[in-house]
Coordinates of N, CA, C and O in Angstrom, one line a residue:
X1 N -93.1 71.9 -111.8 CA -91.8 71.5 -112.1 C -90.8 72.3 -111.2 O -90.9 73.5 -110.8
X2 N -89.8 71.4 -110.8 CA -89.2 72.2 -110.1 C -87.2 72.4 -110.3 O -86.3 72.9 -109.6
X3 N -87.4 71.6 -111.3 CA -85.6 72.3 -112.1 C -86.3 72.1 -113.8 O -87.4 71.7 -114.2
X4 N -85.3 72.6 -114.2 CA -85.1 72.9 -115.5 C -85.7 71.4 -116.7 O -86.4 71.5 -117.7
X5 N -85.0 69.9 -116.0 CA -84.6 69.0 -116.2 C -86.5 68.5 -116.6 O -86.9 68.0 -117.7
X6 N -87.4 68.7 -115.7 CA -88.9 68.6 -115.3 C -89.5 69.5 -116.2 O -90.4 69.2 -117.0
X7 N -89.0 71.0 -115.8 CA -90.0 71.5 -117.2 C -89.9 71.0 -118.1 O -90.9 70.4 -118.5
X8 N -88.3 70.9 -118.9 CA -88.4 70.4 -120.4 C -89.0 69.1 -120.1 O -89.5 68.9 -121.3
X9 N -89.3 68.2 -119.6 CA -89.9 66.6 -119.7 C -91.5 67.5 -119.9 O -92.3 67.3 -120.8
X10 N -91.7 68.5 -118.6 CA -93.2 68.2 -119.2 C -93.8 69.4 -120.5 O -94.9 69.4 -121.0
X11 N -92.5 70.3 -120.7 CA -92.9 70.8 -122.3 C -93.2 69.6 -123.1 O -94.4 69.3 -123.3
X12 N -92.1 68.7 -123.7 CA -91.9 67.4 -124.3 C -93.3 66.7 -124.2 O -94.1 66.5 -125.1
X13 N -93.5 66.4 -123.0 CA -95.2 65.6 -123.0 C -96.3 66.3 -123.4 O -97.2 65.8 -124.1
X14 N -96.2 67.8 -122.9 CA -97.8 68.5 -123.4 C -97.4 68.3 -125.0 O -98.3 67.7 -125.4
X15 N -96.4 68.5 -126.0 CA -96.3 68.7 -127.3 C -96.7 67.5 -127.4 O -97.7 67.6 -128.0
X16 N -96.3 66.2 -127.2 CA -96.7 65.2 -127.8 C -98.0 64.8 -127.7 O -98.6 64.2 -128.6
X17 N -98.7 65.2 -126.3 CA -100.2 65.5 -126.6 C -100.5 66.1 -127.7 O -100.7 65.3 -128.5
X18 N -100.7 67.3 -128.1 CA -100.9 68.1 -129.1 C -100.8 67.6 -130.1 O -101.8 67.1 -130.6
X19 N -99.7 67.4 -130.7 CA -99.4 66.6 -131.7 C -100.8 65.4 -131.4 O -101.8 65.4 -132.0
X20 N -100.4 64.9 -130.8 CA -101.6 63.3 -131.4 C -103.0 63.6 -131.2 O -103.9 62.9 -131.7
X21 N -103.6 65.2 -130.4 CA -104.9 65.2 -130.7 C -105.0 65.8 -131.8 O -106.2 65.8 -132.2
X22 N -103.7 66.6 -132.9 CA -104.6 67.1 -133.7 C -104.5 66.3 -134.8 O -105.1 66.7 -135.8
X23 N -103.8 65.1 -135.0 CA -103.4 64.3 -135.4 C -104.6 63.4 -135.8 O -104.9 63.2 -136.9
X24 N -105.4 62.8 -134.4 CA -107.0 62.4 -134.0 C -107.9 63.0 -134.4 O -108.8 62.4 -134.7
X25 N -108.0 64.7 -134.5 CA -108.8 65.2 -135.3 C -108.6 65.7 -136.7 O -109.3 66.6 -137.1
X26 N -107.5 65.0 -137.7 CA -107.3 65.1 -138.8 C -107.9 67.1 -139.6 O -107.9 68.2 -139.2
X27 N -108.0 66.3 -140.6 CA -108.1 67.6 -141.3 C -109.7 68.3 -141.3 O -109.9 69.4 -141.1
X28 N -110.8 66.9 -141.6 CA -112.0 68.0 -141.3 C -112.4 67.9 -139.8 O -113.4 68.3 -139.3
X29 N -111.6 67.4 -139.1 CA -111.9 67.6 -137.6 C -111.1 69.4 -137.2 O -111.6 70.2 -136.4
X30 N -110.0 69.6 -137.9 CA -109.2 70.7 -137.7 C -110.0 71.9 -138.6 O -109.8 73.1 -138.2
X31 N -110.7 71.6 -139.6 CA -112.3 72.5 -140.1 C -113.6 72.7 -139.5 O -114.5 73.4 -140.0
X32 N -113.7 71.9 -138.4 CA -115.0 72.0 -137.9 C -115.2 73.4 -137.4 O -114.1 74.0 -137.5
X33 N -115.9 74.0 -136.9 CA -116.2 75.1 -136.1 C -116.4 75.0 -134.8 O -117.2 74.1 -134.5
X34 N -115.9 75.8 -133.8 CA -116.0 75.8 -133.0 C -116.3 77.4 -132.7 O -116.1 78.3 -133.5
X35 N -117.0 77.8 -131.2 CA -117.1 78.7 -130.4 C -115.5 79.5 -129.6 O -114.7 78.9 -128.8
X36 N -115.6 80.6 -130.0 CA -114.6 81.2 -130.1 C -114.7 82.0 -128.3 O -115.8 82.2 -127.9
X37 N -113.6 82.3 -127.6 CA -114.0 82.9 -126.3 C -114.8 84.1 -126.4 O -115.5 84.3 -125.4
X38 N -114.8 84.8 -127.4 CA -115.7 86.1 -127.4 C -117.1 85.9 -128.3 O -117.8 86.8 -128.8
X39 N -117.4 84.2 -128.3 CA -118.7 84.0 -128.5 C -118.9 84.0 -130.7 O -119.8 83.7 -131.5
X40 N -118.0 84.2 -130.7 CA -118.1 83.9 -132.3 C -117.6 82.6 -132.4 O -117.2 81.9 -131.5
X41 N -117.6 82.3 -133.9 CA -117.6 80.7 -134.3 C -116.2 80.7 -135.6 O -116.0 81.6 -136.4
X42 N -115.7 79.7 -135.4 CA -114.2 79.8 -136.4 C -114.2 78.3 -136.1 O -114.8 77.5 -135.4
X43 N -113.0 78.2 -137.1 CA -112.7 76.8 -137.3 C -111.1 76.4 -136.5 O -110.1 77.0 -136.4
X44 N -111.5 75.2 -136.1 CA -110.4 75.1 -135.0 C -108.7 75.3 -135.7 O -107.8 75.6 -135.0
X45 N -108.5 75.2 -136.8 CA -107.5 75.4 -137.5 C -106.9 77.3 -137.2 O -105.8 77.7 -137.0
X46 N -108.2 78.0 -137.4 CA -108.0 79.4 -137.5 C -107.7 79.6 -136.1 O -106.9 80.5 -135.9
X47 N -108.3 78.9 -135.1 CA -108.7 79.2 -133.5 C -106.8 79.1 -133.5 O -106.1 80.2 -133.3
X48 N -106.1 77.8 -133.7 CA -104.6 77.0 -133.6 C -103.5 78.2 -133.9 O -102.5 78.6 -133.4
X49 N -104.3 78.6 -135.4 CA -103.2 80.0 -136.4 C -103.3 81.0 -135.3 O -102.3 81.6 -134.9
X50 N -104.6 81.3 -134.8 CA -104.3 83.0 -133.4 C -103.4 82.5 -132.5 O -102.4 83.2 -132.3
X51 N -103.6 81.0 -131.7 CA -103.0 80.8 -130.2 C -101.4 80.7 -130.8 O -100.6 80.8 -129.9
X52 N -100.9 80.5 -132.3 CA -99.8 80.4 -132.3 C -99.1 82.2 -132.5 O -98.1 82.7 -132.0
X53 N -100.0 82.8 -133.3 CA -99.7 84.1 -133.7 C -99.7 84.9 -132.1 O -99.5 86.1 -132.0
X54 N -100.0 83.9 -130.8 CA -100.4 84.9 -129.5 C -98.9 85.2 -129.0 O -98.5 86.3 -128.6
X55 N -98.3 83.7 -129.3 CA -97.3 82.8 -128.8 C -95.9 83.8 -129.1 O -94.9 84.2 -128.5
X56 N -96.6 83.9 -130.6 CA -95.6 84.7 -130.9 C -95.2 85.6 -130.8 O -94.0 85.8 -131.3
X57 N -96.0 86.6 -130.2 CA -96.2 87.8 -129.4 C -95.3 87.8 -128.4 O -94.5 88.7 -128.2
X58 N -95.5 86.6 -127.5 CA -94.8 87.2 -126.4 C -93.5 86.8 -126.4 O -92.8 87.1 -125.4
X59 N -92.9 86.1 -127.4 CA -91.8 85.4 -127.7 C -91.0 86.8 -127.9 O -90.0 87.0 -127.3
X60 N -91.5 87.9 -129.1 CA -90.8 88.5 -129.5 C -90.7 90.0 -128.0 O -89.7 90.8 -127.9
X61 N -91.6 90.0 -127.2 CA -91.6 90.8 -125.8 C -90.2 90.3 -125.1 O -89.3 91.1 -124.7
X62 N -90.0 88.7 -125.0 CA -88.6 88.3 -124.0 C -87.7 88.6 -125.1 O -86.7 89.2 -124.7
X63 N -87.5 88.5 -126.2 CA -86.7 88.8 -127.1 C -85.9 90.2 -126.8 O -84.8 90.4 -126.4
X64 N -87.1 91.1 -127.1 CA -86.7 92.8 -126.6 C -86.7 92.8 -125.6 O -85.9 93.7 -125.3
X65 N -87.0 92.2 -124.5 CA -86.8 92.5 -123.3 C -85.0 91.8 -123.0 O -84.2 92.5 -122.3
X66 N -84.7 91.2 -123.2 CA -83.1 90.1 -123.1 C -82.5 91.3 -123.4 O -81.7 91.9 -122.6
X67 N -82.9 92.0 -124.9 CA -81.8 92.8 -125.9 C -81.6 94.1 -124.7 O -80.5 94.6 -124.4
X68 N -82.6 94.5 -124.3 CA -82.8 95.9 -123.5 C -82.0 95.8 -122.1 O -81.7 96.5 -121.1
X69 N -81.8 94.0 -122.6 CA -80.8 93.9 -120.4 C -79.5 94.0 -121.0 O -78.5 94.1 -120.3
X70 N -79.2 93.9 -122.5 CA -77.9 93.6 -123.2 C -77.7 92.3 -123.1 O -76.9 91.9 -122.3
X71 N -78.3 91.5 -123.9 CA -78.2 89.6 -124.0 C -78.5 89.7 -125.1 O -79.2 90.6 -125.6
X72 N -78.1 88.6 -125.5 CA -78.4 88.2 -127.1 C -79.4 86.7 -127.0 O -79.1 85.6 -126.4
X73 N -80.9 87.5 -128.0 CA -81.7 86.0 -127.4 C -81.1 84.7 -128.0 O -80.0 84.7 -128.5
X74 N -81.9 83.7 -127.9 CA -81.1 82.2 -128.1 C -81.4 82.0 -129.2 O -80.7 81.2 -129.8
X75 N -82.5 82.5 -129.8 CA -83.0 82.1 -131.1 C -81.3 83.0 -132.2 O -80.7 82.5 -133.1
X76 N -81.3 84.1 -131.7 CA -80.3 84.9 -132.8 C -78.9 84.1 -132.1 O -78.4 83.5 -133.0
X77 N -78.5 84.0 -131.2 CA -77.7 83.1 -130.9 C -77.4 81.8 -131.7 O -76.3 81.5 -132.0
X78 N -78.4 80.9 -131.8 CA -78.5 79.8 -132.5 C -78.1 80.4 -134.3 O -77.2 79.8 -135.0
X79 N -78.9 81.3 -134.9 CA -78.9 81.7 -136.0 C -77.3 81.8 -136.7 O -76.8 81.3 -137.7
X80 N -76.8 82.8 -135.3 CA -75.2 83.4 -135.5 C -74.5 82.1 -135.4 O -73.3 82.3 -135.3
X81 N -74.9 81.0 -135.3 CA -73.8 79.8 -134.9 C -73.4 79.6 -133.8 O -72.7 78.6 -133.6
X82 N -73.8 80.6 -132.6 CA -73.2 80.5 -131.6 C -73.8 79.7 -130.1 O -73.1 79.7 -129.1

């Protein structure tokens, strides 16, 4: 992508991917097990709960990192009304 306008179209598209495969793989499709990258076995639901818990990791790194340039992130922005 190459403006702002393109990323968000293709955030927008990979989500609605997501959305409809896990949608396609319902609830015991979202219990099955799968092979985990370090060779263990989990269920794709638990695999979904880490990549979101990863997500959230680095969300809160640009967060402190904004606060440490002196910026207020967008999420507390949004919160404050502003």
């Amino acid at each position: 992508p190459r403006s702002k306008t393109d990323l968000l179209s293709l955030l927008k598209s990979s989500h609605r991917t997501g959305v409809k495969q896990i949608c396609e793989a319902g609830e015991v499709g979202m219990l099955q097990h799968v092979r985990r990258f370090d060779g263990e076995r989990g269920t794709r639901l638990t695999w979904m709960h880490h990549g979101i818990a990863h997500e959230e990791y680095h969300r809160a790194q640009i967060a402190l990192y904004a606060r440490l340039l002196g910026r207020t992130p967008a999420l507390t922005r949004l919160i404050e009304g502003g």
